[in-house]
Amino acid sequence: MSYQIAIDGPAGAGKSTIARAVAERLRYIYVDTGAMYRAMGLYMEDHGIDLSDREAVEQAASGVNISIEYENGAQQVILNGENVTGRVRTERAGMLASAVSVHPGVRKKLVQLQQELGSRQNVVMDGRDIGTAVLPGAQLKIFLTASVAVRAGRRFLELQEKGQKADLVEIEKDIEQRDYQDSHREASPLTRARDAVLLDSSELTVQEVIDEILKLCAERELL
Ligand code: DC
């Protein structure tokens, strides 16, 4: 039997940083499901497919091959044979992912892939619907959140550190739009699973959040 830890929450709550660190500590694999939706969004844009056209998107998605590989422990996203790990990490790819993820046919395909990954080995998986739809039997579910202002501020600093142009007001607007879109879609919207532990990271450091999750893992004998 494999052990599963599900971490869900809105954009910019720090899920990937935290999930990666927890996975490393537990020697579980880390699965970033957002990267799969981002790859799917990029594919649609590359092929000129209108993201609001459900039929066209679902038909195109059925022929797309997305897979996950690990290189020195780091997740690589492979889109039809091409490694797109670097390409998916842009604000644009995040917006495309949010738009493509509303379509049930896209979700069905990616959820199946995620469930296969979660059944084969011990995983920490992060996303929007991991505790509710992908791994409903996970031994530990976390709903990680933070205020919009805090999330936007963190993203702003991250972009600045990378030397990229950043506009705080613009980032806040994008985060609000993505929150709305992710939590109002019909198919598996972003919601806290009833048995998920709510963690608000607004006033916590990354290390404090990691420590809190490791404490919960120890209580459930996942360490
Ligand atoms: O976690 P992220 O920012 O990489 O996710 C990008 C988008 O993908 C997010 O706005 C909504 C969608 N997504 C989803 O619908 N379900 C998931 N499990 C993960 C991401």
Coordinates of C-alpha atoms and ligand atoms in Angstrom, one line a residue:
M1 CA 0.0 0.0 0.0
S2 CA 1.3 3.5 -0.8
Y3 CA 1.1 6.5 1.6
Q4 CA -0.5 9.6 0.2
I5 CA -0.3 13.2 1.4
A6 CA -2.6 15.7 -0.4
I7 CA -1.9 19.4 -0.4
D8 CA -4.5 21.7 -1.9
G9 CA -5.0 25.4 -1.9
P10 CA -5.2 28.6 -4.1
A11 CA -2.5 29.9 -6.4
G12 CA 0.5 31.3 -4.6
A13 CA -0.1 29.8 -1.1
G14 CA 3.3 28.1 -1.2
K15 CA 2.1 24.6 -1.9
S16 CA 4.9 23.5 -4.2
T17 CA 7.8 24.8 -2.0
I18 CA 6.2 23.2 1.0
A19 CA 5.1 19.9 -0.7
R20 CA 8.6 19.5 -2.2
A21 CA 10.3 20.0 1.2
V22 CA 7.9 17.6 2.9
A23 CA 8.4 14.9 0.2
E24 CA 12.2 15.3 0.5
R25 CA 12.1 14.9 4.2
L26 CA 9.8 11.8 4.1
R27 CA 11.6 10.4 1.0
Y28 CA 8.3 10.3 -0.9
I29 CA 8.0 11.5 -4.5
Y30 CA 6.5 14.9 -5.1
V31 CA 3.9 15.3 -7.8
D32 CA 3.1 18.8 -8.9
T33 CA -0.3 18.4 -10.7
G34 CA -0.5 22.1 -11.7
A35 CA 2.4 21.5 -14.1
M36 CA 0.3 18.9 -16.0
Y37 CA -2.6 21.4 -16.5
R38 CA 0.0 24.1 -17.5
A39 CA 1.5 21.7 -20.1
M40 CA -2.1 21.1 -21.4
G41 CA -2.7 24.8 -21.5
L42 CA 0.5 25.5 -23.5
Y43 CA -0.4 22.7 -25.9
M44 CA -3.8 24.3 -26.7
E45 CA -2.1 27.7 -27.2
D46 CA 0.6 26.3 -29.4
H47 CA -2.1 24.7 -31.6
G48 CA -4.4 27.8 -31.7
I49 CA -7.2 26.0 -29.9
D50 CA -9.8 28.3 -28.3
L51 CA -9.7 27.5 -24.6
S52 CA -13.4 28.3 -24.2
D53 CA -14.5 25.8 -26.8
R54 CA -15.1 22.7 -24.7
E55 CA -15.5 20.3 -27.6
A56 CA -12.4 21.4 -29.4
V57 CA -10.3 21.4 -26.2
E58 CA -11.5 17.9 -25.1
Q59 CA -11.0 16.5 -28.6
A60 CA -7.4 17.9 -28.8
A61 CA -6.7 16.7 -25.2
S62 CA -7.6 13.1 -26.0
G63 CA -4.6 13.0 -28.4
V64 CA -2.1 14.7 -26.1
N65 CA 0.4 12.6 -24.2
I66 CA 1.6 14.1 -20.9
S67 CA 3.9 12.1 -18.7
I68 CA 6.0 12.7 -15.6
E69 CA 9.7 11.6 -15.1
Y70 CA 12.2 12.3 -12.4
E71 CA 15.7 13.7 -12.9
N72 CA 17.7 13.7 -9.7
G73 CA 14.5 13.7 -7.8
A74 CA 13.0 16.7 -9.6
Q75 CA 9.8 16.3 -11.5
Q76 CA 10.0 16.7 -15.3
V77 CA 6.9 17.3 -17.4
I78 CA 7.0 15.7 -20.8
L79 CA 4.5 16.9 -23.4
N80 CA 4.3 14.7 -26.5
G81 CA 8.0 13.8 -26.0
E82 CA 9.2 17.3 -25.3
N83 CA 10.4 18.3 -21.9
V84 CA 8.4 21.4 -21.0
T85 CA 9.4 21.7 -17.3
G86 CA 10.9 25.2 -17.8
R87 CA 8.2 26.4 -20.2
V88 CA 5.3 25.7 -17.8
R89 CA 6.6 28.0 -15.1
T90 CA 5.3 31.4 -16.4
E91 CA 2.3 33.5 -15.3
R92 CA 0.9 33.0 -18.8
A93 CA 1.1 29.2 -18.5
G94 CA -0.7 29.5 -15.1
M95 CA -3.6 31.4 -16.6
L96 CA -3.8 29.0 -19.5
A97 CA -3.8 26.1 -17.1
S98 CA -6.6 27.6 -15.1
A99 CA -8.7 28.1 -18.3
V100 CA -8.1 24.6 -19.7
S101 CA -8.7 22.9 -16.3
V102 CA -12.5 23.8 -16.3
H103 CA -13.2 21.1 -19.0
P104 CA -14.2 17.7 -17.5
G105 CA -12.5 15.8 -20.4
V106 CA -9.2 17.4 -19.5
R107 CA -9.6 16.7 -15.8
K108 CA -10.6 13.1 -16.3
K109 CA -7.5 12.4 -18.3
L110 CA -5.1 14.1 -15.9
V111 CA -6.8 12.8 -12.8
Q112 CA -6.3 9.2 -14.1
L113 CA -2.6 9.9 -14.6
Q114 CA -2.3 11.4 -11.1
Q115 CA -4.1 8.4 -9.5
E116 CA -1.7 6.0 -11.3
L117 CA 1.3 7.9 -9.9
G118 CA -0.2 7.9 -6.4
S119 CA -1.0 4.2 -6.4
R120 CA 2.5 3.1 -7.3
Q121 CA 4.6 4.9 -4.6
N122 CA 4.4 7.1 -1.6
V123 CA 3.5 10.6 -2.7
V124 CA 3.1 14.2 -1.6
M125 CA 0.8 15.6 -4.3
D126 CA -0.3 19.2 -4.6
G127 CA -3.1 20.9 -6.6
R128 CA -6.7 22.0 -6.3
D129 CA -8.7 18.7 -6.1
I130 CA -6.2 16.2 -4.7
G131 CA -8.0 15.7 -1.3
T132 CA -11.5 15.8 -2.8
A133 CA -11.1 14.0 -6.1
V134 CA -7.7 12.6 -7.0
L135 CA -6.7 10.9 -3.7
P136 CA -9.8 10.9 -1.5
G137 CA -8.3 8.2 0.7
A138 CA -5.1 10.2 1.4
Q139 CA -3.7 9.6 5.0
L140 CA -3.2 13.3 5.4
K141 CA -4.9 16.2 3.7
I142 CA -3.8 19.8 4.0
F143 CA -5.7 22.9 2.7
L144 CA -3.0 25.5 2.5
T145 CA -4.0 29.1 2.1
A146 CA -2.9 32.7 2.7
S147 CA -4.5 36.1 2.1
V148 CA -4.5 37.5 -1.4
A149 CA -2.2 40.4 -0.3
V150 CA 0.4 38.0 1.2
R151 CA 0.3 35.7 -1.8
A152 CA 0.7 38.6 -4.3
G153 CA 3.5 40.0 -2.2
R154 CA 5.4 36.7 -2.2
R155 CA 5.0 36.3 -6.0
F156 CA 6.2 39.9 -6.5
L157 CA 9.4 39.3 -4.5
E158 CA 10.0 36.0 -6.3
L159 CA 9.8 37.7 -9.7
Q160 CA 12.0 40.5 -8.6
E161 CA 14.6 38.1 -7.3
K162 CA 14.6 36.4 -10.7
G163 CA 15.2 39.9 -12.3
Q164 CA 11.8 39.8 -14.0
K165 CA 9.5 42.8 -14.4
A166 CA 6.7 42.7 -11.7
D167 CA 3.7 44.8 -11.0
L168 CA 2.1 44.2 -7.6
V169 CA -1.4 45.4 -8.6
E170 CA -1.3 43.3 -11.8
I171 CA -0.3 40.2 -9.8
E172 CA -3.0 40.8 -7.2
K173 CA -5.6 41.0 -10.0
D174 CA -4.3 37.8 -11.6
I175 CA -4.5 35.9 -8.3
E176 CA -8.0 37.1 -7.6
Q177 CA -9.1 36.1 -11.1
R178 CA -7.5 32.6 -10.8
D179 CA -9.0 32.1 -7.3
Y180 CA -12.4 32.9 -8.7
Q181 CA -12.0 30.7 -11.8
D182 CA -10.6 27.8 -9.8
S183 CA -13.3 27.8 -7.1
H184 CA -16.3 28.5 -9.3
R185 CA -15.8 26.0 -12.1
E186 CA -18.3 23.1 -12.2
A187 CA -15.8 20.2 -12.4
S188 CA -14.0 19.6 -9.1
P189 CA -13.7 23.2 -8.0
L190 CA -11.1 24.2 -5.5
T191 CA -12.7 23.4 -2.1
R192 CA -11.4 22.2 1.2
A193 CA -12.1 18.5 1.7
R194 CA -14.1 17.9 4.9
D195 CA -11.2 16.0 6.5
A196 CA -8.5 18.4 5.4
V197 CA -6.5 20.3 8.0
L198 CA -6.7 24.1 7.3
L199 CA -3.3 25.9 7.4
D200 CA -3.2 29.6 6.9
S201 CA 0.4 30.5 6.0
S202 CA -0.2 34.3 6.0
E203 CA 1.7 34.8 9.3
L204 CA 4.0 31.8 9.1
T205 CA 7.4 31.2 7.6
V206 CA 8.0 28.4 5.1
Q207 CA 9.8 26.4 7.8
E208 CA 7.0 26.9 10.3
V209 CA 4.5 25.4 7.8
I210 CA 6.8 22.5 7.0
D211 CA 7.3 21.8 10.7
E212 CA 3.5 21.9 11.3
I213 CA 2.9 19.4 8.4
L214 CA 5.7 17.1 9.7
K215 CA 4.1 17.2 13.1
L216 CA 0.8 16.0 11.5
C217 CA 2.7 13.3 9.6
A218 CA 4.3 12.1 12.8
E219 CA 0.8 12.0 14.5
R220 CA -0.4 9.8 11.6
E221 CA 2.8 7.7 11.7
L222 CA 3.8 8.7 8.2
L223 CA 7.3 9.6 9.3
Ligands
DC1 O1 -0.8 25.0 -9.0 P1 -0.6 25.8 -10.3 O2 -0.6 27.3 -10.1 O3 0.5 25.3 -11.1 O4 -1.9 25.4 -11.1 C1 -2.2 26.0 -12.4 C2 -3.7 25.9 -12.7 O5 -4.1 24.6 -13.0 C3 -4.7 26.3 -11.5 O6 -5.0 27.7 -11.6 C4 -5.9 25.4 -11.7 C5 -5.3 24.2 -12.4 N1 -5.2 23.1 -11.6 C6 -6.3 22.3 -11.3 O7 -7.4 22.7 -11.8 N2 -6.2 21.2 -10.6 C7 -5.1 20.8 -10.0 N3 -5.0 19.7 -9.3 C8 -3.9 21.6 -10.2 C9 -4.0 22.7 -11.0

